Amino acid sequence: MAGRALIIAIQDYSNSGGILAKQLAGTNAGAALFRDWLIANKKAEPADILCCAGPEFPGRTAGTTRSEIKAEIRKLIDTGRGATEELYLFFSGHGFSVTDSGGRPVDVLVTSDFTDLAGSGDACLRLQEIQTKLWNSLGPGDHYYFIDACRTLVQESQIEVTKLGFIPPPSEMGKPTYYTLFSTAQGEAAKVASGFAEILVQGLKGGGRAKGWRANRMYVIFNLLCEYVEKRIKKKGQEIDSSKDGNGDGLIFKLDPIPQSDCEIKVENADPADQFTLRVAARGLDKPYQFQGSTYKLTLAPDEYSLEVSHPAAPVIQVDPPPQEPLDLYDPCVVRFTKAKATRGTPRGSISKAAFSMSDEANISLRAAPGTEIVLEHPQSGHTETAGKEFSGNVTPGTYSVKVRERGATIHRRTLTVNPGETKVIDLLERPMSEVKANILATVSHSPEPGLADFSETLGAPMANWDLGLWLSIFGASHILAGEGRFSMLSPLPLETFKDVEQGDSLVYVLAGFEKTEGKFAIALSDGPTVEWHSLRAVAGLGGIYEGRLPATEGCHLLSFRMPGLAPLTLAVCCLANRATFVTFAEGEDGNLSTHQFLLPIHKLFKYLEEAVVSRLDSNRGGNPLKAVRSMCLAQNLFARKRSPDPRIDDWIDLMHGKWLDPIMSVIAAYDVIRRGDPQQRLNMGVVVNNLRRYFGGVPDIEVIARLLGQQWQPLKAAPLLLDGVLALEGSEEDLLPLSLDKLDYSGPWTMWRGAVK
């Protein structure tokens, strides 16, 4: 194993003062099982495994206080920077989730020096901060996080968790994919005796369906491991949670040699002299076996099978497991049949009609929408089929993952199980509809199809994507980028018109949508922690949609956003002459908040822009700014998930090579090249940086990018707009941050603080 590991096992919380259980029985034992797997199965060197645990723990390298764990994290970064192909982090101990700012709750790991909420913010660690800093420093590969801790919700007002307090140097080799598996769901407590560690290690060793096929090789695969753990831990009344950030395949452990599963056939009522024929069917296999008597044993590779047993004179009926389901041979099993009495007229060698076969294919019909593609994947085998807006045909029975993709972005997914001989017809456009989205579709969309959104003929076709942030981006951009009548379907929206702007003006425009929260929302523009709030205005006819506009001076500022009863979020923004800094906040039904940021030219001020930019926007020359905004929004979504934009996203090549509608998208494209660590693409970035400097020199990230590419760069005068830029700062340059480093948020792509303004 060319990698490293950090194990944190905290069994003793004797300082907790009774708020937390003082002892977590079995914590050390579970962590020891994980360490044993690393050494025995992954062939990890013990010296590459850091262990923060009690004195009795095997291989212990440090204790379990915050300072000791923080020191081990620093050691991990110092020794593994740019040279860690795989990282495994296992945590078992107390935890909770901090929630207060409208975004996804932040997971907190509790160290052994914790006493109480009010006074122990410096006895906790934010998981997302650890993940982000290790992602930034250790180089390309795969990082796996297995977290066995409670995730009960704690308000941010109850505890102020101290950050790690350092920004490690970034890797120049590229960035990894990181995977996270929690033993419990967000907001829930973890059971002390859940058996998570034991189940996890069984799966990591290749137990059951934690393994799958990829190109005739078998691996323990992250998504299959999650399903394996979920199925077993659910029996103990607990739900898991998992996520993936990046483009990796999640191939954790190659099983070599490929394990074989024992299958025992038992036939009730069989005489010792009875002759039977067993037919075994699976993908690419249909093979007969002859046996005599009531039992027969064979060994098969892990897969889904069907078995048919026939007798020369009597029907043979499969009893257990039920013949309607594929036979799971990812673990050893026993299959029971019964030999029925022969009846007059029974053909010789007949098989009971009650017995189904894997050769009895299932038939499925899937419908999506024009402009989309359907991806049907069998996770266990890795076999994938891709079709256009419709898929219809016979498939091997089993469980499938179904994705609908539009312009390179996955917009809908579901799990589909089909049994032998079954026919299923599924409309993939049928999705849960929130009141806010229903209202938007009824008011703005011109599509007769209820599952599609048709907002503008310039987008080429109706959209199946129901991302509220995408919709808001298109709505706001249509008014910023065009005069009345250019986008006839969107211009009637009662949004800001930007008719009153003058040459050289800068402004900030916010468009927000809320599917869950109600009340008053406010924004503020400042250069420091003291702010003056301005209420957002409800958009007439669109319940749950709000807007606000603030005048600004050219340069870098802070945009704060406040939701009722929650600590505010603050973004670093940049304002340029003749452009609108356009920010969207979109709250989903789960309460999580997504943010998009654009720096768009204002239509009335186009004539004051550089010719290179005007030529991009001039509709008489084929420019289509709304399609470009859609591409930007989709690319920002992927970037936020640590994934590279799909080449099928419209205009990505144009956005990459400097014909920009929006400098922020060009900055994101440059950061993406740096993330991937491609030496050739890095060499080609000189022209991109020069163009960014020429047209958009006020954006601070440009100099960060030049520095990361090894080019000449100028010292920064303001905080970068994106977190990738902040992670590139070292030493005294952290002073560039206008708000406290301790309040910095690591859960999204932007430079953002939670609860940092007054």
PDB file of N, CA and C in Angstrom, residues 263-318:
ATOM      1  N   CYS A 263     -21.545 -23.314  -2.795  1.00  0.00           N
ATOM      2  CA  CYS A 263     -22.996 -23.427  -2.965  1.00  0.00           C
ATOM      3  C   CYS A 263     -23.389 -24.893  -2.781  1.00  0.00           C
ATOM      4  N   GLU A 264     -24.284 -25.131  -1.832  1.00  0.00           N
ATOM      5  CA  GLU A 264     -24.750 -26.498  -1.561  1.00  0.00           C
ATOM      6  C   GLU A 264     -26.195 -26.640  -2.012  1.00  0.00           C
ATOM      7  N   ILE A 265     -26.448 -27.672  -2.819  1.00  0.00           N
ATOM      8  CA  ILE A 265     -27.791 -27.977  -3.323  1.00  0.00           C
ATOM      9  C   ILE A 265     -28.371 -29.106  -2.480  1.00  0.00           C
ATOM     10  N   LYS A 266     -29.579 -28.895  -1.958  1.00  0.00           N
ATOM     11  CA  LYS A 266     -30.260 -29.943  -1.200  1.00  0.00           C
ATOM     12  C   LYS A 266     -31.632 -30.177  -1.814  1.00  0.00           C
ATOM     13  N   VAL A 267     -31.931 -31.449  -2.098  1.00  0.00           N
ATOM     14  CA  VAL A 267     -33.209 -31.808  -2.717  1.00  0.00           C
ATOM     15  C   VAL A 267     -33.976 -32.707  -1.751  1.00  0.00           C
ATOM     16  N   GLU A 268     -35.060 -32.189  -1.220  1.00  0.00           N
ATOM     17  CA  GLU A 268     -35.911 -32.987  -0.335  1.00  0.00           C
ATOM     18  C   GLU A 268     -36.673 -34.035  -1.144  1.00  0.00           C
ATOM     19  N   ASN A 269     -36.940 -35.147  -0.495  1.00  0.00           N
ATOM     20  CA  ASN A 269     -37.672 -36.279  -1.086  1.00  0.00           C
ATOM     21  C   ASN A 269     -36.875 -36.999  -2.161  1.00  0.00           C
ATOM     22  N   ALA A 270     -35.585 -36.714  -2.263  1.00  0.00           N
ATOM     23  CA  ALA A 270     -34.770 -37.386  -3.274  1.00  0.00           C
ATOM     24  C   ALA A 270     -34.304 -38.737  -2.753  1.00  0.00           C
ATOM     25  N   ASP A 271     -34.336 -39.744  -3.625  1.00  0.00           N
ATOM     26  CA  ASP A 271     -33.800 -41.060  -3.294  1.00  0.00           C
ATOM     27  C   ASP A 271     -32.312 -41.083  -3.601  1.00  0.00           C
ATOM     28  N   PRO A 272     -31.554 -41.957  -2.931  1.00  0.00           N
ATOM     29  CA  PRO A 272     -30.107 -42.016  -3.183  1.00  0.00           C
ATOM     30  C   PRO A 272     -29.747 -42.293  -4.631  1.00  0.00           C
ATOM     31  N   ALA A 273     -30.631 -42.984  -5.345  1.00  0.00           N
ATOM     32  CA  ALA A 273     -30.317 -43.340  -6.729  1.00  0.00           C
ATOM     33  C   ALA A 273     -30.820 -42.312  -7.740  1.00  0.00           C
ATOM     34  N   ASP A 274     -31.515 -41.278  -7.300  1.00  0.00           N
ATOM     35  CA  ASP A 274     -32.063 -40.286  -8.234  1.00  0.00           C
ATOM     36  C   ASP A 274     -30.949 -39.542  -8.962  1.00  0.00           C
ATOM     37  N   GLN A 275     -31.138 -39.399 -10.281  1.00  0.00           N
ATOM     38  CA  GLN A 275     -30.205 -38.655 -11.113  1.00  0.00           C
ATOM     39  C   GLN A 275     -30.795 -37.269 -11.423  1.00  0.00           C
ATOM     40  N   PHE A 276     -30.017 -36.227 -11.174  1.00  0.00           N
ATOM     41  CA  PHE A 276     -30.489 -34.862 -11.401  1.00  0.00           C
ATOM     42  C   PHE A 276     -29.537 -34.121 -12.346  1.00  0.00           C
ATOM     43  N   THR A 277     -30.105 -33.142 -13.033  1.00  0.00           N
ATOM     44  CA  THR A 277     -29.303 -32.208 -13.836  1.00  0.00           C
ATOM     45  C   THR A 277     -29.465 -30.817 -13.239  1.00  0.00           C
ATOM     46  N   LEU A 278     -28.360 -30.220 -12.874  1.00  0.00           N
ATOM     47  CA  LEU A 278     -28.346 -28.853 -12.344  1.00  0.00           C
ATOM     48  C   LEU A 278     -27.861 -27.919 -13.449  1.00  0.00           C
ATOM     49  N   ARG A 279     -28.663 -26.914 -13.774  1.00  0.00           N
ATOM     50  CA  ARG A 279     -28.235 -25.908 -14.750  1.00  0.00           C
ATOM     51  C   ARG A 279     -27.962 -24.604 -14.007  1.00  0.00           C
ATOM     52  N   VAL A 280     -26.760 -24.093 -14.171  1.00  0.00           N
ATOM     53  CA  VAL A 280     -26.328 -22.856 -13.518  1.00  0.00           C
ATOM     54  C   VAL A 280     -26.258 -21.762 -14.575  1.00  0.00           C
ATOM     55  N   ALA A 281     -26.986 -20.658 -14.351  1.00  0.00           N
ATOM     56  CA  ALA A 281     -27.017 -19.558 -15.324  1.00  0.00           C
ATOM     57  C   ALA A 281     -26.616 -18.260 -14.645  1.00  0.00           C
ATOM     58  N   ALA A 282     -25.808 -17.483 -15.335  1.00  0.00           N
ATOM     59  CA  ALA A 282     -25.411 -16.149 -14.884  1.00  0.00           C
ATOM     60  C   ALA A 282     -24.991 -15.366 -16.111  1.00  0.00           C
ATOM     61  N   ARG A 283     -24.458 -14.186 -15.926  1.00  0.00           N
ATOM     62  CA  ARG A 283     -23.992 -13.399 -17.068  1.00  0.00           C
ATOM     63  C   ARG A 283     -22.859 -14.137 -17.773  1.00  0.00           C
ATOM     64  N   GLY A 284     -23.094 -14.521 -19.025  1.00  0.00           N
ATOM     65  CA  GLY A 284     -22.067 -15.204 -19.798  1.00  0.00           C
ATOM     66  C   GLY A 284     -21.856 -16.654 -19.411  1.00  0.00           C
ATOM     67  N   LEU A 285     -22.747 -17.226 -18.614  1.00  0.00           N
ATOM     68  CA  LEU A 285     -22.583 -18.613 -18.180  1.00  0.00           C
ATOM     69  C   LEU A 285     -23.918 -19.337 -18.238  1.00  0.00           C
ATOM     70  N   ASP A 286     -23.918 -20.521 -18.834  1.00  0.00           N
ATOM     71  CA  ASP A 286     -25.085 -21.410 -18.816  1.00  0.00           C
ATOM     72  C   ASP A 286     -24.533 -22.830 -18.912  1.00  0.00           C
ATOM     73  N   LYS A 287     -24.381 -23.467 -17.745  1.00  0.00           N
ATOM     74  CA  LYS A 287     -23.629 -24.712 -17.698  1.00  0.00           C
ATOM     75  C   LYS A 287     -24.393 -25.787 -16.930  1.00  0.00           C
ATOM     76  N   PRO A 288     -24.463 -27.026 -17.474  1.00  0.00           N
ATOM     77  CA  PRO A 288     -25.129 -28.122 -16.754  1.00  0.00           C
ATOM     78  C   PRO A 288     -24.139 -28.926 -15.894  1.00  0.00           C
ATOM     79  N   TYR A 289     -24.662 -29.449 -14.789  1.00  0.00           N
ATOM     80  CA  TYR A 289     -23.905 -30.350 -13.918  1.00  0.00           C
ATOM     81  C   TYR A 289     -24.807 -31.550 -13.627  1.00  0.00           C
ATOM     82  N   GLN A 290     -24.208 -32.740 -13.565  1.00  0.00           N
ATOM     83  CA  GLN A 290     -24.950 -33.950 -13.229  1.00  0.00           C
ATOM     84  C   GLN A 290     -24.605 -34.359 -11.798  1.00  0.00           C
ATOM     85  N   PHE A 291     -25.634 -34.773 -11.035  1.00  0.00           N
ATOM     86  CA  PHE A 291     -25.356 -35.291  -9.703  1.00  0.00           C
ATOM     87  C   PHE A 291     -26.415 -36.320  -9.317  1.00  0.00           C
ATOM     88  N   GLN A 292     -26.069 -37.086  -8.308  1.00  0.00           N
ATOM     89  CA  GLN A 292     -26.940 -38.170  -7.844  1.00  0.00           C
ATOM     90  C   GLN A 292     -27.183 -38.014  -6.350  1.00  0.00           C
ATOM     91  N   GLY A 293     -28.428 -38.279  -5.950  1.00  0.00           N
ATOM     92  CA  GLY A 293     -28.754 -38.224  -4.537  1.00  0.00           C
ATOM     93  C   GLY A 293     -29.305 -36.867  -4.138  1.00  0.00           C
ATOM     94  N   SER A 294     -29.390 -36.617  -2.828  1.00  0.00           N
ATOM     95  CA  SER A 294     -30.110 -35.451  -2.306  1.00  0.00           C
ATOM     96  C   SER A 294     -29.238 -34.212  -2.119  1.00  0.00           C
ATOM     97  N   THR A 295     -27.932 -34.327  -2.232  1.00  0.00           N
ATOM     98  CA  THR A 295     -27.073 -33.148  -2.014  1.00  0.00           C
ATOM     99  C   THR A 295     -25.997 -33.079  -3.086  1.00  0.00           C
ATOM    100  N   TYR A 296     -25.572 -31.845  -3.328  1.00  0.00           N
ATOM    101  CA  TYR A 296     -24.493 -31.617  -4.291  1.00  0.00           C
ATOM    102  C   TYR A 296     -23.828 -30.297  -3.929  1.00  0.00           C
ATOM    103  N   LYS A 297     -22.502 -30.269  -3.997  1.00  0.00           N
ATOM    104  CA  LYS A 297     -21.771 -29.056  -3.663  1.00  0.00           C
ATOM    105  C   LYS A 297     -20.923 -28.619  -4.854  1.00  0.00           C
ATOM    106  N   LEU A 298     -20.889 -27.299  -5.097  1.00  0.00           N
ATOM    107  CA  LEU A 298     -20.016 -26.741  -6.118  1.00  0.00           C
ATOM    108  C   LEU A 298     -19.516 -25.375  -5.655  1.00  0.00           C
ATOM    109  N   THR A 299     -18.457 -24.919  -6.285  1.00  0.00           N
ATOM    110  CA  THR A 299     -17.856 -23.629  -5.950  1.00  0.00           C
ATOM    111  C   THR A 299     -17.937 -22.720  -7.164  1.00  0.00           C
ATOM    112  N   LEU A 300     -18.416 -21.481  -6.941  1.00  0.00           N
ATOM    113  CA  LEU A 300     -18.615 -20.542  -8.040  1.00  0.00           C
ATOM    114  C   LEU A 300     -18.035 -19.178  -7.668  1.00  0.00           C
ATOM    115  N   ALA A 301     -17.691 -18.409  -8.684  1.00  0.00           N
ATOM    116  CA  ALA A 301     -17.225 -17.045  -8.458  1.00  0.00           C
ATOM    117  C   ALA A 301     -18.395 -16.181  -7.997  1.00  0.00           C
ATOM    118  N   PRO A 302     -18.160 -15.159  -7.186  1.00  0.00           N
ATOM    119  CA  PRO A 302     -19.252 -14.302  -6.714  1.00  0.00           C
ATOM    120  C   PRO A 302     -20.015 -13.663  -7.876  1.00  0.00           C
ATOM    121  N   ASP A 303     -21.332 -13.808  -7.853  1.00  0.00           N
ATOM    122  CA  ASP A 303     -22.182 -13.217  -8.889  1.00  0.00           C
ATOM    123  C   ASP A 303     -23.628 -13.510  -8.520  1.00  0.00           C
ATOM    124  N   GLU A 304     -24.540 -13.077  -9.392  1.00  0.00           N
ATOM    125  CA  GLU A 304     -25.957 -13.407  -9.245  1.00  0.00           C
ATOM    126  C   GLU A 304     -26.275 -14.560 -10.196  1.00  0.00           C
ATOM    127  N   TYR A 305     -26.869 -15.605  -9.673  1.00  0.00           N
ATOM    128  CA  TYR A 305     -27.126 -16.815 -10.445  1.00  0.00           C
ATOM    129  C   TYR A 305     -28.597 -17.203 -10.338  1.00  0.00           C
ATOM    130  N   SER A 306     -28.983 -18.077 -11.276  1.00  0.00           N
ATOM    131  CA  SER A 306     -30.189 -18.865 -11.053  1.00  0.00           C
ATOM    132  C   SER A 306     -29.821 -20.335 -11.226  1.00  0.00           C
ATOM    133  N   LEU A 307     -30.500 -21.180 -10.498  1.00  0.00           N
ATOM    134  CA  LEU A 307     -30.244 -22.614 -10.553  1.00  0.00           C
ATOM    135  C   LEU A 307     -31.539 -23.326 -10.923  1.00  0.00           C
ATOM    136  N   GLU A 308     -31.437 -24.247 -11.860  1.00  0.00           N
ATOM    137  CA  GLU A 308     -32.580 -25.094 -12.194  1.00  0.00           C
ATOM    138  C   GLU A 308     -32.160 -26.548 -12.019  1.00  0.00           C
ATOM    139  N   VAL A 309     -32.965 -27.296 -11.297  1.00  0.00           N
ATOM    140  CA  VAL A 309     -32.702 -28.718 -11.103  1.00  0.00           C
ATOM    141  C   VAL A 309     -33.821 -29.499 -11.792  1.00  0.00           C
ATOM    142  N   SER A 310     -33.447 -30.446 -12.637  1.00  0.00           N
ATOM    143  CA  SER A 310     -34.440 -31.262 -13.342  1.00  0.00           C
ATOM    144  C   SER A 310     -34.209 -32.739 -13.040  1.00  0.00           C
ATOM    145  N   HIS A 311     -35.293 -33.502 -13.151  1.00  0.00           N
ATOM    146  CA  HIS A 311     -35.286 -34.947 -12.887  1.00  0.00           C
ATOM    147  C   HIS A 311     -35.956 -35.619 -14.082  1.00  0.00           C
ATOM    148  N   PRO A 312     -35.532 -36.799 -14.460  1.00  0.00           N
ATOM    149  CA  PRO A 312     -36.099 -37.441 -15.651  1.00  0.00           C
ATOM    150  C   PRO A 312     -37.611 -37.686 -15.585  1.00  0.00           C
ATOM    151  N   ALA A 313     -38.169 -37.800 -14.373  1.00  0.00           N
ATOM    152  CA  ALA A 313     -39.567 -38.217 -14.306  1.00  0.00           C
ATOM    153  C   ALA A 313     -40.442 -37.355 -13.412  1.00  0.00           C
ATOM    154  N   ALA A 314     -39.841 -36.431 -12.640  1.00  0.00           N
ATOM    155  CA  ALA A 314     -40.649 -35.684 -11.670  1.00  0.00           C
ATOM    156  C   ALA A 314     -40.240 -34.211 -11.668  1.00  0.00           C
ATOM    157  N   PRO A 315     -41.194 -33.322 -11.384  1.00  0.00           N
ATOM    158  CA  PRO A 315     -40.852 -31.897 -11.255  1.00  0.00           C
ATOM    159  C   PRO A 315     -39.975 -31.666 -10.034  1.00  0.00           C
ATOM    160  N   VAL A 316     -39.064 -30.678 -10.149  1.00  0.00           N
ATOM    161  CA  VAL A 316     -38.222 -30.264  -9.034  1.00  0.00           C
ATOM    162  C   VAL A 316     -38.449 -28.770  -8.834  1.00  0.00           C
ATOM    163  N   ILE A 317     -38.856 -28.420  -7.618  1.00  0.00           N
ATOM    164  CA  ILE A 317     -39.276 -27.041  -7.347  1.00  0.00           C
ATOM    165  C   ILE A 317     -38.299 -26.392  -6.377  1.00  0.00           C
ATOM    166  N   GLN A 318     -37.831 -25.177  -6.722  1.00  0.00           N
ATOM    167  CA  GLN A 318     -36.965 -24.432  -5.812  1.00  0.00           C
ATOM    168  C   GLN A 318     -37.810 -23.875  -4.670  1.00  0.00           C
TER     169      GLN A 318
END
